[in-house]
Amino acid sequence: MAFRDKKALKSDEMLKGAERAPNRSLFYAMGYTNDELSRPIIGVVSAYSEIVPGHIHLDKISNAVMAGILMAGGTPILIPSIGVCDGIAMGHQGMKYSLPSRELIADSVETMAMAHCFDAMVMVPNCDKIVPGMIMGATRVNIPTIVVSGGPMLAGHTDKGEVSLSNVFEAVGARKANMIDDDALENYTQNVCPTCGSCAGMFTANSMNCLSEALGLALPGNGTIPAVYAARYQLAKLSGIKIMEILSNDLKPRDILTEDTFINALAVDMALGCSTNSILHILAIANEAHIKLDLNIINEISKKVPNLCHLDPAGIHHLEDLHASGGVHAVMSELDKGGYINTSLKTVTLKTVKENIQHVSNKNTDVIRKIDNPYSKTGGIAVLWGNIARDGCVVKRSAVDPSMLHHKGPARVFDSEEAAIAAIYDEKINKGDIVVIRYEGPKGGPGMREMLNPTSALAGMKLDKDVALITDGRFSGASRGASIGHISPEAASGGEIAYIKENDLIDIDIVNYSINLLISEDEMNKRKSEMKLKEPEELNGWLARYSKFVQSANTGAIINLL
């Protein structure tokens, strides 16, 4: 093989020589031939399962990847990955396992790659924490890797037009407020998710699949080609072929993931209006790449990079519309016109960003606004700072109604998501209120649950333009309105959010990146000396370990064992 003419393979450590005869015998037991074992061994990490709509078809995507690897002269070996469906886990204790599962996935990628001496890997994820988890593991291992996702779901259709999962969550709120009846709710339930794939809006899964392109780790189309299109399977085959070229060129994730690459990805994030969860994941991936990023750089980029897309839930467009308009690379082409990205960077195409986008055109300027006609001159995400968020908090600014960009109101304080959602459903939240949900951070939750049920209930009850919600937990990309999450330090760590009292006035000024509790510093210090933190619940299983070692949201909620 040409690969062996150039250099030894990592898999030689496992397979080559008389002393590795026992190892080879175990491969022969699985039906591998001597010829197969003489080729590069490519791990295909697939998150296929029958519990996640975004993953239900990944067996076929993985098979297409493996076909591409075989065509290009490699030996593909399929290995599994777990994956939590955030939508199914939403609103109950299962959501505590979603974000922590990212660490399990990263650890399992590392484990399988190192234990079995893979020469290269293809990551086949699709949904929320699986994409960043796989990228984190691959970056840690640092062997040639490419990402190919399962692709987005098509939008659903009702008599209200195109819809997605966010609409049924909001319909629950409308039903609770008697704005719709059971039949209308069931109509949404049956029709919002018409195909396999990651849910059709710019939620976390699609955010990370799009950003995989911006990070240079995936081929064009990875984030936007719908799951049910033949082009998705063609992309998978091409990714299988491409990984052999990447291996031949010995291009590794940390060769691609430079500081400038992350800045590019954040610029694309701002232009697309991605999920606030993308900030957690970009920070965590950067940590694996040994690159220091913090929330300050996010606002620096947000202040200058315009928001070009209003995808569901911020607007009416869905991922299939973004794909038809030219996809992520068309967005990057617009950003290049404004000088907002570095086009000299390496990518898994074995071309530079400039080469990747030079022939790309923006085919629909309603979906992807031109650089001189953005939705806003500032990016889709903003980081706020203040006396209840000393280490920052995050809001999807592009999904906030302009009337709520500056809002002052009384705090309605809840120590769990369940308590808050009960009050919302009981119509105890009034226009002008600011709902505070605390003890839901990475450590305190534990697991930093998403608050899609409360935000959707407020939107369904037509309160999203009148009520803000702040939390040390996080929000689904499907959330809209003044939903401010990741408040750091979190309540369980003694953060100031723990000392907010019912009816305290809070001032939220997204335009000026600030969030403050309107009490004096002396009063805050007094409360800290008098008020006790909530007693942590007794934990069992690995969440106890996670709670002990997880860091604050402003670090990306990474694990630090030191």
Coordinates of C-alpha atoms in Angstrom, one line a residue:
M1 CA 0.0 0.0 0.0
A2 CA 1.1 3.5 -0.7
F3 CA 0.5 4.4 2.9
R4 CA 3.1 1.9 4.1
D5 CA 5.6 3.1 1.5
K6 CA 5.5 6.5 3.1
K7 CA 5.5 5.7 6.8
A8 CA 4.6 3.2 9.4
L9 CA 0.9 3.1 10.5
K10 CA -0.2 3.4 14.1
S11 CA -2.1 0.1 13.7
D12 CA 1.3 -1.5 13.2
E13 CA 1.7 -1.3 16.9
M14 CA -1.3 -3.6 17.2
L15 CA -0.8 -5.9 14.2
K16 CA 2.7 -6.1 12.9
G17 CA 5.4 -8.7 13.7
A18 CA 5.6 -12.1 15.3
E19 CA 4.9 -10.8 18.8
R20 CA 1.5 -9.5 17.5
A21 CA 0.3 -12.9 16.3
P22 CA -2.2 -13.2 19.2
N23 CA -3.7 -9.8 18.3
R24 CA -4.1 -10.8 14.7
S25 CA -5.7 -14.1 15.7
L26 CA -8.5 -12.2 17.4
F27 CA -9.1 -10.2 14.2
Y28 CA -9.2 -13.4 12.2
A29 CA -11.8 -14.7 14.7
M30 CA -14.0 -11.8 13.5
G31 CA -13.5 -12.7 9.8
Y32 CA -11.0 -10.1 8.8
T33 CA -8.5 -11.3 6.2
N34 CA -4.8 -10.7 6.0
D35 CA -5.3 -8.3 3.2
E36 CA -7.7 -6.2 5.3
L37 CA -5.2 -6.1 8.2
S38 CA -2.5 -4.9 5.8
R39 CA -4.5 -1.7 5.1
P40 CA -5.0 1.4 7.3
I41 CA -7.5 0.7 10.1
I42 CA -10.1 3.4 10.1
G43 CA -12.5 3.7 13.1
V44 CA -16.0 4.6 12.1
V45 CA -17.6 6.0 15.3
S46 CA -21.4 5.8 14.8
A47 CA -24.1 7.1 17.2
Y48 CA -26.7 4.9 15.5
S49 CA -29.6 3.9 17.9
E50 CA -33.3 3.5 17.8
I51 CA -34.1 6.1 20.5
V52 CA -33.0 9.3 18.7
P53 CA -34.7 10.5 15.5
G54 CA -31.5 12.1 14.4
H55 CA -29.7 8.8 14.8
I56 CA -32.3 6.3 13.6
H57 CA -30.7 6.3 10.1
L58 CA -27.0 6.5 11.1
D59 CA -26.6 2.8 10.3
K60 CA -27.1 3.6 6.7
I61 CA -24.9 6.8 6.8
S62 CA -22.1 4.7 8.5
N63 CA -22.4 2.0 5.8
A64 CA -21.9 4.7 3.2
V65 CA -18.9 6.0 5.0
M66 CA -17.5 2.4 5.2
A67 CA -18.1 1.9 1.5
G68 CA -16.1 5.1 0.8
I69 CA -13.2 3.9 3.0
L70 CA -13.2 0.5 1.2
M71 CA -13.2 2.2 -2.2
A72 CA -10.1 4.3 -1.2
G73 CA -8.2 1.3 0.1
G74 CA -8.8 1.3 3.9
T75 CA -10.3 -1.1 6.3
P76 CA -13.3 0.4 8.2
I77 CA -14.2 -0.8 11.6
L78 CA -17.5 0.2 13.1
I79 CA -17.7 1.2 16.8
P80 CA -20.7 2.6 18.7
S81 CA -21.3 5.8 20.6
I82 CA -24.1 6.5 23.0
G83 CA -26.4 9.5 22.4
V84 CA -29.1 11.2 24.4
C85 CA -32.1 12.7 22.6
D86 CA -32.5 16.1 24.2
G87 CA -36.1 16.4 23.1
I88 CA -37.1 13.1 24.6
A89 CA -35.1 13.8 27.8
M90 CA -36.6 17.3 28.1
G91 CA -38.6 18.3 31.2
H92 CA -37.7 15.5 33.5
Q93 CA -34.7 14.0 35.3
G94 CA -33.3 12.5 32.1
M95 CA -32.1 15.9 31.0
K96 CA -29.6 15.9 33.8
Y97 CA -27.7 13.3 31.7
S98 CA -27.6 15.2 28.4
L99 CA -24.7 17.6 28.8
P100 CA -22.7 15.2 31.0
S101 CA -23.0 12.5 28.3
R102 CA -20.7 14.8 26.2
E103 CA -17.8 13.8 28.5
L104 CA -18.7 10.1 28.3
I105 CA -18.7 10.3 24.5
A106 CA -15.3 12.1 24.4
D107 CA -13.8 9.6 26.8
S108 CA -15.2 6.6 24.8
V109 CA -13.7 7.9 21.6
E110 CA -10.4 8.3 23.3
T111 CA -10.7 4.8 24.8
M112 CA -11.6 3.0 21.6
A113 CA -9.0 4.9 19.4
M114 CA -6.1 4.4 21.9
A115 CA -7.0 0.8 22.8
H116 CA -7.3 -0.3 19.2
C117 CA -4.6 1.8 17.5
F118 CA -6.8 3.3 14.8
D119 CA -4.9 5.0 12.1
A120 CA -7.7 7.5 11.5
M121 CA -11.4 8.0 12.3
V122 CA -14.7 9.1 10.8
M123 CA -17.1 10.6 13.3
V124 CA -20.8 9.9 12.5
P125 CA -22.9 11.9 15.0
N126 CA -25.9 14.1 14.5
C127 CA -27.6 15.4 17.7
D128 CA -26.8 17.8 20.4
K129 CA -24.0 16.6 22.7
I130 CA -22.8 13.8 20.4
V131 CA -21.3 16.1 17.8
P132 CA -19.1 18.1 20.3
G133 CA -18.4 15.0 22.4
M134 CA -17.0 13.2 19.3
I135 CA -15.0 16.2 18.2
M136 CA -13.5 16.6 21.7
G137 CA -12.4 13.0 21.8
A138 CA -10.9 13.1 18.3
T139 CA -9.1 16.3 19.2
R140 CA -7.7 14.8 22.3
V141 CA -6.5 11.7 20.5
N142 CA -5.3 13.8 17.6
I143 CA -5.3 11.3 14.7
P144 CA -6.6 12.1 11.3
T145 CA -10.4 12.6 11.6
I146 CA -13.3 13.8 9.6
V147 CA -16.9 14.5 10.7
V148 CA -20.0 13.5 8.7
S149 CA -23.4 14.0 10.4
G150 CA -26.7 12.4 9.7
G151 CA -28.2 15.7 8.5
P152 CA -31.3 17.8 9.5
M153 CA -34.9 16.8 9.4
L154 CA -37.2 18.4 6.9
A155 CA -39.6 20.9 8.3
G156 CA -43.1 19.7 9.2
H157 CA -46.3 21.2 7.8
T158 CA -49.6 22.2 9.4
D159 CA -52.3 24.6 8.5
K160 CA -50.1 27.2 10.1
G161 CA -47.4 26.6 7.6
E162 CA -43.9 25.1 8.1
V163 CA -43.2 24.0 11.6
S164 CA -40.6 22.2 13.7
L165 CA -40.2 20.7 17.2
S166 CA -40.1 24.1 18.8
N167 CA -43.7 24.7 17.7
V168 CA -45.1 21.7 19.6
F169 CA -43.3 22.8 22.8
E170 CA -44.9 26.2 22.4
A171 CA -48.3 24.6 21.6
V172 CA -48.2 22.9 25.1
G173 CA -48.1 26.4 26.6
A174 CA -50.9 27.5 24.4
R175 CA -53.0 24.5 25.4
K176 CA -52.3 25.2 29.1
A177 CA -53.6 28.7 28.6
N178 CA -56.6 27.4 26.7
M179 CA -55.6 29.2 23.6
I180 CA -55.8 26.0 21.5
D181 CA -57.7 22.7 22.1
D182 CA -56.5 19.1 22.3
D183 CA -57.1 18.5 18.6
A184 CA -54.9 21.4 17.6
L185 CA -52.1 20.2 20.0
E186 CA -52.3 16.7 18.5
N187 CA -52.1 18.2 15.0
Y188 CA -48.7 19.7 16.0
T189 CA -47.7 16.5 17.8
Q190 CA -48.3 14.4 14.7
N191 CA -46.8 16.8 12.1
V192 CA -43.8 18.8 13.5
C193 CA -41.2 16.0 13.0
P194 CA -42.0 14.4 9.6
T195 CA -38.6 12.6 8.8
C196 CA -35.5 11.3 10.5
G197 CA -32.7 13.8 11.1
S198 CA -31.8 16.4 13.6
C199 CA -34.8 18.8 14.3
A200 CA -35.3 21.3 11.5
G201 CA -34.4 24.6 13.2
M202 CA -31.1 26.2 14.2
F203 CA -31.1 24.3 17.4
T204 CA -28.0 22.8 19.1
A205 CA -27.5 19.8 16.8
N206 CA -27.7 21.8 13.6
S207 CA -25.6 24.5 15.1
M208 CA -22.8 22.1 15.9
N209 CA -23.1 20.3 12.5
C210 CA -22.8 23.7 10.7
L211 CA -19.9 24.8 12.9
S212 CA -18.1 21.5 12.1
E213 CA -17.8 23.0 8.6
A214 CA -16.7 26.3 10.0
L215 CA -14.1 24.5 12.1
G216 CA -12.7 22.8 9.0
L217 CA -13.5 19.3 10.2
A218 CA -16.3 18.4 7.8
L219 CA -16.9 18.6 4.1
P220 CA -19.3 21.3 2.6
G221 CA -22.9 20.4 3.2
N222 CA -22.3 18.5 6.5
G223 CA -24.5 21.0 8.4
T224 CA -27.3 21.5 5.9
I225 CA -28.0 18.6 3.5
P226 CA -31.3 17.1 4.7
A227 CA -31.1 13.6 6.2
V228 CA -33.5 12.1 3.6
Y229 CA -31.6 13.5 0.5
A230 CA -29.5 11.2 -1.6
A231 CA -26.8 13.8 -1.3
R232 CA -26.4 13.0 2.4
Y233 CA -25.3 9.4 1.5
Q234 CA -23.1 10.7 -1.2
L235 CA -21.5 13.0 1.3
A236 CA -20.9 10.1 3.6
K237 CA -19.2 8.1 0.9
L238 CA -17.0 11.1 -0.1
S239 CA -16.1 11.5 3.6
G240 CA -15.0 7.9 3.7
I241 CA -12.8 8.4 0.6
K242 CA -11.5 11.8 1.9
I243 CA -10.3 10.3 5.3
M244 CA -7.8 8.2 3.3
E245 CA -6.4 11.3 1.7
I246 CA -6.3 13.1 5.0
L247 CA -4.4 10.1 6.5
S248 CA -2.0 10.1 3.6
N249 CA -1.3 13.8 4.3
D250 CA -1.1 13.2 8.0
L251 CA -3.5 16.1 8.7
K252 CA -4.7 15.9 12.4
P253 CA -7.4 17.8 14.2
R254 CA -5.0 20.0 16.1
D255 CA -3.3 21.0 12.8
I256 CA -6.7 22.4 11.8
L257 CA -8.0 23.7 15.1
T258 CA -5.9 26.9 15.6
E259 CA -7.0 30.0 17.5
D260 CA -7.9 31.6 14.2
T261 CA -10.1 28.6 13.4
F262 CA -12.2 29.0 16.5
I263 CA -12.5 32.8 15.8
N264 CA -13.8 31.8 12.3
A265 CA -16.3 29.4 13.9
L266 CA -17.5 32.1 16.3
A267 CA -18.0 34.5 13.4
V268 CA -20.1 31.9 11.6
D269 CA -22.0 31.3 14.8
M270 CA -22.9 35.0 15.0
A271 CA -23.9 35.1 11.4
L272 CA -26.1 32.0 11.6
G273 CA -27.6 32.8 15.0
C274 CA -26.7 29.5 16.5
S275 CA -27.8 27.9 19.8
T276 CA -26.3 29.4 23.0
N277 CA -25.1 25.8 23.7
S278 CA -22.6 26.3 20.9
I279 CA -20.6 28.5 23.2
L280 CA -20.3 25.7 25.8
H281 CA -19.1 23.3 23.1
I282 CA -16.7 25.7 21.3
L283 CA -15.0 26.5 24.6
A284 CA -14.8 22.7 25.5
I285 CA -13.4 21.8 22.1
A286 CA -10.9 24.6 22.3
N287 CA -9.8 23.3 25.7
E288 CA -9.1 19.9 24.1
A289 CA -7.1 21.7 21.4
H290 CA -5.0 23.4 24.1
I291 CA -6.2 26.8 23.1
K292 CA -7.4 29.3 25.6
L293 CA -10.7 31.0 24.8
D294 CA -12.9 32.9 27.1
L295 CA -16.2 34.8 27.0
N296 CA -14.6 38.1 26.4
I297 CA -13.5 37.2 22.9
I298 CA -17.1 36.1 22.1
N299 CA -18.4 39.6 22.7
E300 CA -15.5 41.1 20.7
I301 CA -16.7 39.0 17.7
S302 CA -20.4 39.6 18.4
K303 CA -19.9 43.4 18.4
K304 CA -18.5 43.4 14.9
V305 CA -19.9 40.4 13.0
P306 CA -23.4 40.9 11.6
N307 CA -26.3 38.4 12.0
L308 CA -27.2 37.2 8.5
C309 CA -29.7 34.4 9.1
H310 CA -33.0 34.2 11.1
L311 CA -33.6 30.5 11.2
D312 CA -36.3 28.8 13.3
P313 CA -36.9 29.7 16.1
A314 CA -35.6 33.2 15.4
G315 CA -37.4 33.3 12.0
I316 CA -39.4 31.3 9.5
H317 CA -36.6 29.5 7.7
H318 CA -35.4 26.0 8.3
L319 CA -32.2 24.1 7.6
E320 CA -33.4 22.9 4.2
D321 CA -33.8 26.6 3.2
L322 CA -30.2 27.3 4.3
H323 CA -29.0 24.3 2.3
A324 CA -30.9 25.5 -0.8
S325 CA -29.4 28.9 -0.4
G326 CA -25.8 27.7 -0.5
G327 CA -25.3 26.4 3.0
V328 CA -22.6 27.3 5.5
H329 CA -20.0 28.1 2.9
A330 CA -22.3 30.7 1.3
V331 CA -22.6 32.3 4.8
M332 CA -18.8 32.2 5.0
S333 CA -18.5 33.7 1.6
E334 CA -20.6 36.7 2.7
L335 CA -18.5 37.0 5.8
D336 CA -15.4 37.0 3.7
K337 CA -16.7 40.0 1.8
G338 CA -16.7 41.9 5.0
G339 CA -13.3 40.7 6.1
Y340 CA -14.7 38.8 9.1
I341 CA -13.0 35.5 8.6
N342 CA -9.5 34.2 7.9
T343 CA -9.5 32.3 4.6
S344 CA -6.0 31.0 4.7
L345 CA -6.8 28.2 7.2
K346 CA -6.5 24.5 6.6
T347 CA -9.5 22.2 6.4
V348 CA -10.3 18.5 5.9
T349 CA -10.9 19.2 2.2
L350 CA -7.1 19.6 2.0
K351 CA -7.8 23.0 0.7
T352 CA -7.9 26.4 2.4
V353 CA -11.1 28.1 3.4
K354 CA -10.5 30.5 0.5
E355 CA -10.4 27.6 -2.0
N356 CA -13.5 26.1 -0.4
I357 CA -15.6 29.2 -0.8
Q358 CA -14.3 30.8 -4.0
H359 CA -17.0 29.4 -6.3
V360 CA -19.9 29.5 -3.8
S361 CA -22.8 31.9 -4.3
N362 CA -25.6 33.1 -2.1
K363 CA -28.7 31.8 -3.9
N364 CA -31.3 33.4 -1.7
T365 CA -30.7 36.6 0.0
D366 CA -33.9 36.3 2.0
V367 CA -32.4 33.3 3.8
I368 CA -28.8 34.5 3.9
R369 CA -28.8 38.3 4.0
K370 CA -26.0 40.1 2.1
I371 CA -23.2 41.4 4.2
D372 CA -24.4 45.0 3.7
N373 CA -28.0 44.2 4.6
P374 CA -27.9 42.1 7.7
Y375 CA -30.7 41.4 10.2
S376 CA -28.5 43.2 12.7
K377 CA -25.1 44.7 12.7
T378 CA -24.2 42.6 15.7
G379 CA -24.0 38.8 16.1
G380 CA -26.7 36.3 17.1
I381 CA -25.2 35.6 20.5
A382 CA -24.3 38.1 23.3
V383 CA -22.5 37.6 26.6
L384 CA -23.8 39.7 29.5
W385 CA -21.9 40.7 32.7
G386 CA -23.0 42.1 36.0
N387 CA -23.4 41.6 39.7
I388 CA -25.3 38.4 39.3
A389 CA -23.1 37.1 36.5
R390 CA -19.5 38.1 37.5
D391 CA -18.2 35.4 35.1
G392 CA -20.8 36.0 32.4
C393 CA -24.0 34.6 31.0
V394 CA -25.2 34.0 27.5
V395 CA -28.3 35.0 25.4
K396 CA -29.4 34.2 21.8
R397 CA -29.9 37.9 20.9
S398 CA -31.2 37.1 17.5
A399 CA -34.2 35.3 19.0
V400 CA -35.1 38.2 21.4
D401 CA -37.9 40.6 20.4
P402 CA -36.5 44.1 20.1
S403 CA -38.8 45.3 22.8
M404 CA -37.1 42.9 25.3
L405 CA -33.5 43.9 24.5
H406 CA -33.7 46.2 27.6
H407 CA -36.0 45.0 30.3
K408 CA -36.4 45.8 34.0
G409 CA -38.7 43.8 36.2
P410 CA -39.3 42.0 39.5
A411 CA -37.7 38.6 40.1
R412 CA -39.8 35.5 40.5
V413 CA -37.5 33.1 42.1
F414 CA -37.5 29.3 41.8
D415 CA -35.0 26.7 42.9
S416 CA -35.8 24.2 40.2
E417 CA -37.2 23.9 36.7
E418 CA -40.2 22.0 38.0
A419 CA -41.2 24.7 40.4
A420 CA -40.9 27.3 37.7
I421 CA -42.9 25.4 35.1
A422 CA -45.7 24.7 37.6
A423 CA -46.0 28.4 38.3
I424 CA -46.1 29.2 34.6
Y425 CA -48.7 26.6 33.9
D426 CA -50.8 27.9 36.8
E427 CA -50.7 31.4 35.3
K428 CA -48.8 32.9 38.2
I429 CA -46.3 34.7 36.1
N430 CA -47.3 38.2 35.1
K431 CA -46.2 40.5 32.3
G432 CA -43.0 42.3 33.2
D433 CA -41.7 39.5 35.5
I434 CA -38.2 38.0 35.3
V435 CA -38.3 34.3 36.1
V436 CA -35.2 33.2 37.9
I437 CA -34.4 29.4 37.8
R438 CA -31.4 28.5 39.9
Y439 CA -29.6 25.4 41.2
E440 CA -29.7 24.0 37.7
G441 CA -26.1 24.7 36.8
P442 CA -23.5 22.1 35.8
K443 CA -22.7 21.3 39.5
G444 CA -26.0 22.1 41.1
G445 CA -28.4 20.4 38.7
P446 CA -26.3 18.5 38.2
G447 CA -26.0 18.4 34.5
M448 CA -27.2 21.9 33.5
R449 CA -30.6 21.0 32.2
E450 CA -32.1 22.8 29.2
M451 CA -35.1 25.0 30.0
L452 CA -37.1 24.6 26.8
N453 CA -40.3 23.7 28.6
P454 CA -40.5 27.0 30.6
T455 CA -39.4 29.2 27.6
S456 CA -41.8 27.4 25.3
A457 CA -44.6 27.7 27.8
L458 CA -44.1 31.5 28.0
A459 CA -44.0 31.7 24.2
G460 CA -47.1 29.6 23.8
M461 CA -48.9 31.8 26.3
K462 CA -47.8 34.9 24.3
L463 CA -45.6 36.1 27.1
D464 CA -42.2 35.9 25.4
K465 CA -42.3 39.6 24.6
D466 CA -43.2 40.5 28.2
V467 CA -41.3 38.1 30.5
A468 CA -37.6 37.3 30.7
L469 CA -36.1 34.1 32.1
I470 CA -32.6 33.8 33.6
T471 CA -30.9 30.7 34.9
D472 CA -27.6 29.0 35.8
G473 CA -28.9 26.2 33.6
R474 CA -29.0 26.4 29.9
F475 CA -31.5 26.7 27.0
S476 CA -32.3 24.6 24.0
G477 CA -31.6 26.2 20.6
A478 CA -35.3 25.9 20.2
S479 CA -35.9 28.5 22.9
R480 CA -36.7 32.1 21.9
G481 CA -37.4 35.3 23.8
A482 CA -35.2 36.9 26.5
S483 CA -33.8 33.6 27.7
I484 CA -30.5 34.2 29.5
G485 CA -28.6 31.1 30.6
H486 CA -25.2 29.9 31.8
I487 CA -25.1 32.4 34.7
S488 CA -21.7 32.1 36.3
P489 CA -20.8 31.5 39.0
E490 CA -23.8 29.2 39.5
A491 CA -25.9 29.1 42.6
A492 CA -24.5 25.8 43.9
S493 CA -21.0 27.4 43.9
G494 CA -22.2 30.4 45.8
G495 CA -22.8 32.6 42.8
E496 CA -24.9 35.8 43.3
I497 CA -27.9 34.3 41.6
A498 CA -28.3 32.3 44.8
Y499 CA -29.0 35.5 46.8
I500 CA -31.8 36.9 44.6
K501 CA -35.1 37.4 46.6
E502 CA -38.7 37.4 45.3
N503 CA -39.6 40.8 43.8
D504 CA -36.0 42.1 43.7
L505 CA -35.7 44.3 40.6
I506 CA -33.3 43.1 37.9
D507 CA -32.1 45.2 35.0
I508 CA -31.3 43.3 31.7
D509 CA -29.6 45.4 29.0
I510 CA -28.6 43.1 26.2
V511 CA -27.6 46.0 23.9
N512 CA -25.0 47.1 26.5
Y513 CA -24.1 43.5 27.6
S514 CA -25.2 43.9 31.2
I515 CA -27.4 42.2 33.8
N516 CA -27.6 43.5 37.3
L517 CA -29.6 42.9 40.5
L518 CA -30.6 46.4 41.7
I519 CA -29.4 46.2 45.2
S520 CA -26.3 47.7 46.9
E521 CA -23.0 45.8 47.3
D522 CA -23.5 46.1 51.1
E523 CA -26.9 44.4 50.8
M524 CA -25.4 41.6 48.7
N525 CA -22.7 41.0 51.2
K526 CA -25.3 40.9 54.0
R527 CA -27.4 38.4 52.1
K528 CA -24.3 36.2 51.6
S529 CA -23.7 36.2 55.4
E530 CA -27.3 35.5 56.3
M531 CA -28.7 33.3 53.5
K532 CA -27.8 29.6 53.3
L533 CA -27.3 27.8 50.0
K534 CA -29.7 25.1 49.0
E535 CA -28.6 21.7 50.3
P536 CA -27.4 19.5 47.4
E537 CA -29.4 16.4 46.7
E538 CA -27.9 13.1 47.5
L539 CA -26.5 11.7 44.2
N540 CA -25.9 8.2 43.0
G541 CA -24.1 6.8 40.0
W542 CA -21.7 8.7 37.8
L543 CA -23.6 12.1 38.1
A544 CA -22.1 12.2 41.6
R545 CA -18.6 12.1 40.1
Y546 CA -19.6 14.6 37.4
S547 CA -21.0 17.1 39.9
K548 CA -17.7 16.9 41.9
F549 CA -15.4 17.6 39.0
V550 CA -17.4 19.7 36.5
Q551 CA -16.3 23.3 36.1
S552 CA -18.5 26.4 35.6
A553 CA -20.4 27.1 32.4
N554 CA -18.0 30.0 31.5
T555 CA -15.3 27.3 30.9
G556 CA -17.5 25.3 28.7
A557 CA -18.6 23.1 31.6
I558 CA -15.4 21.0 31.2
I559 CA -14.2 18.3 33.6
N560 CA -11.1 19.1 35.7
L561 CA -9.9 16.2 37.7
L562 CA -7.0 18.1 39.3

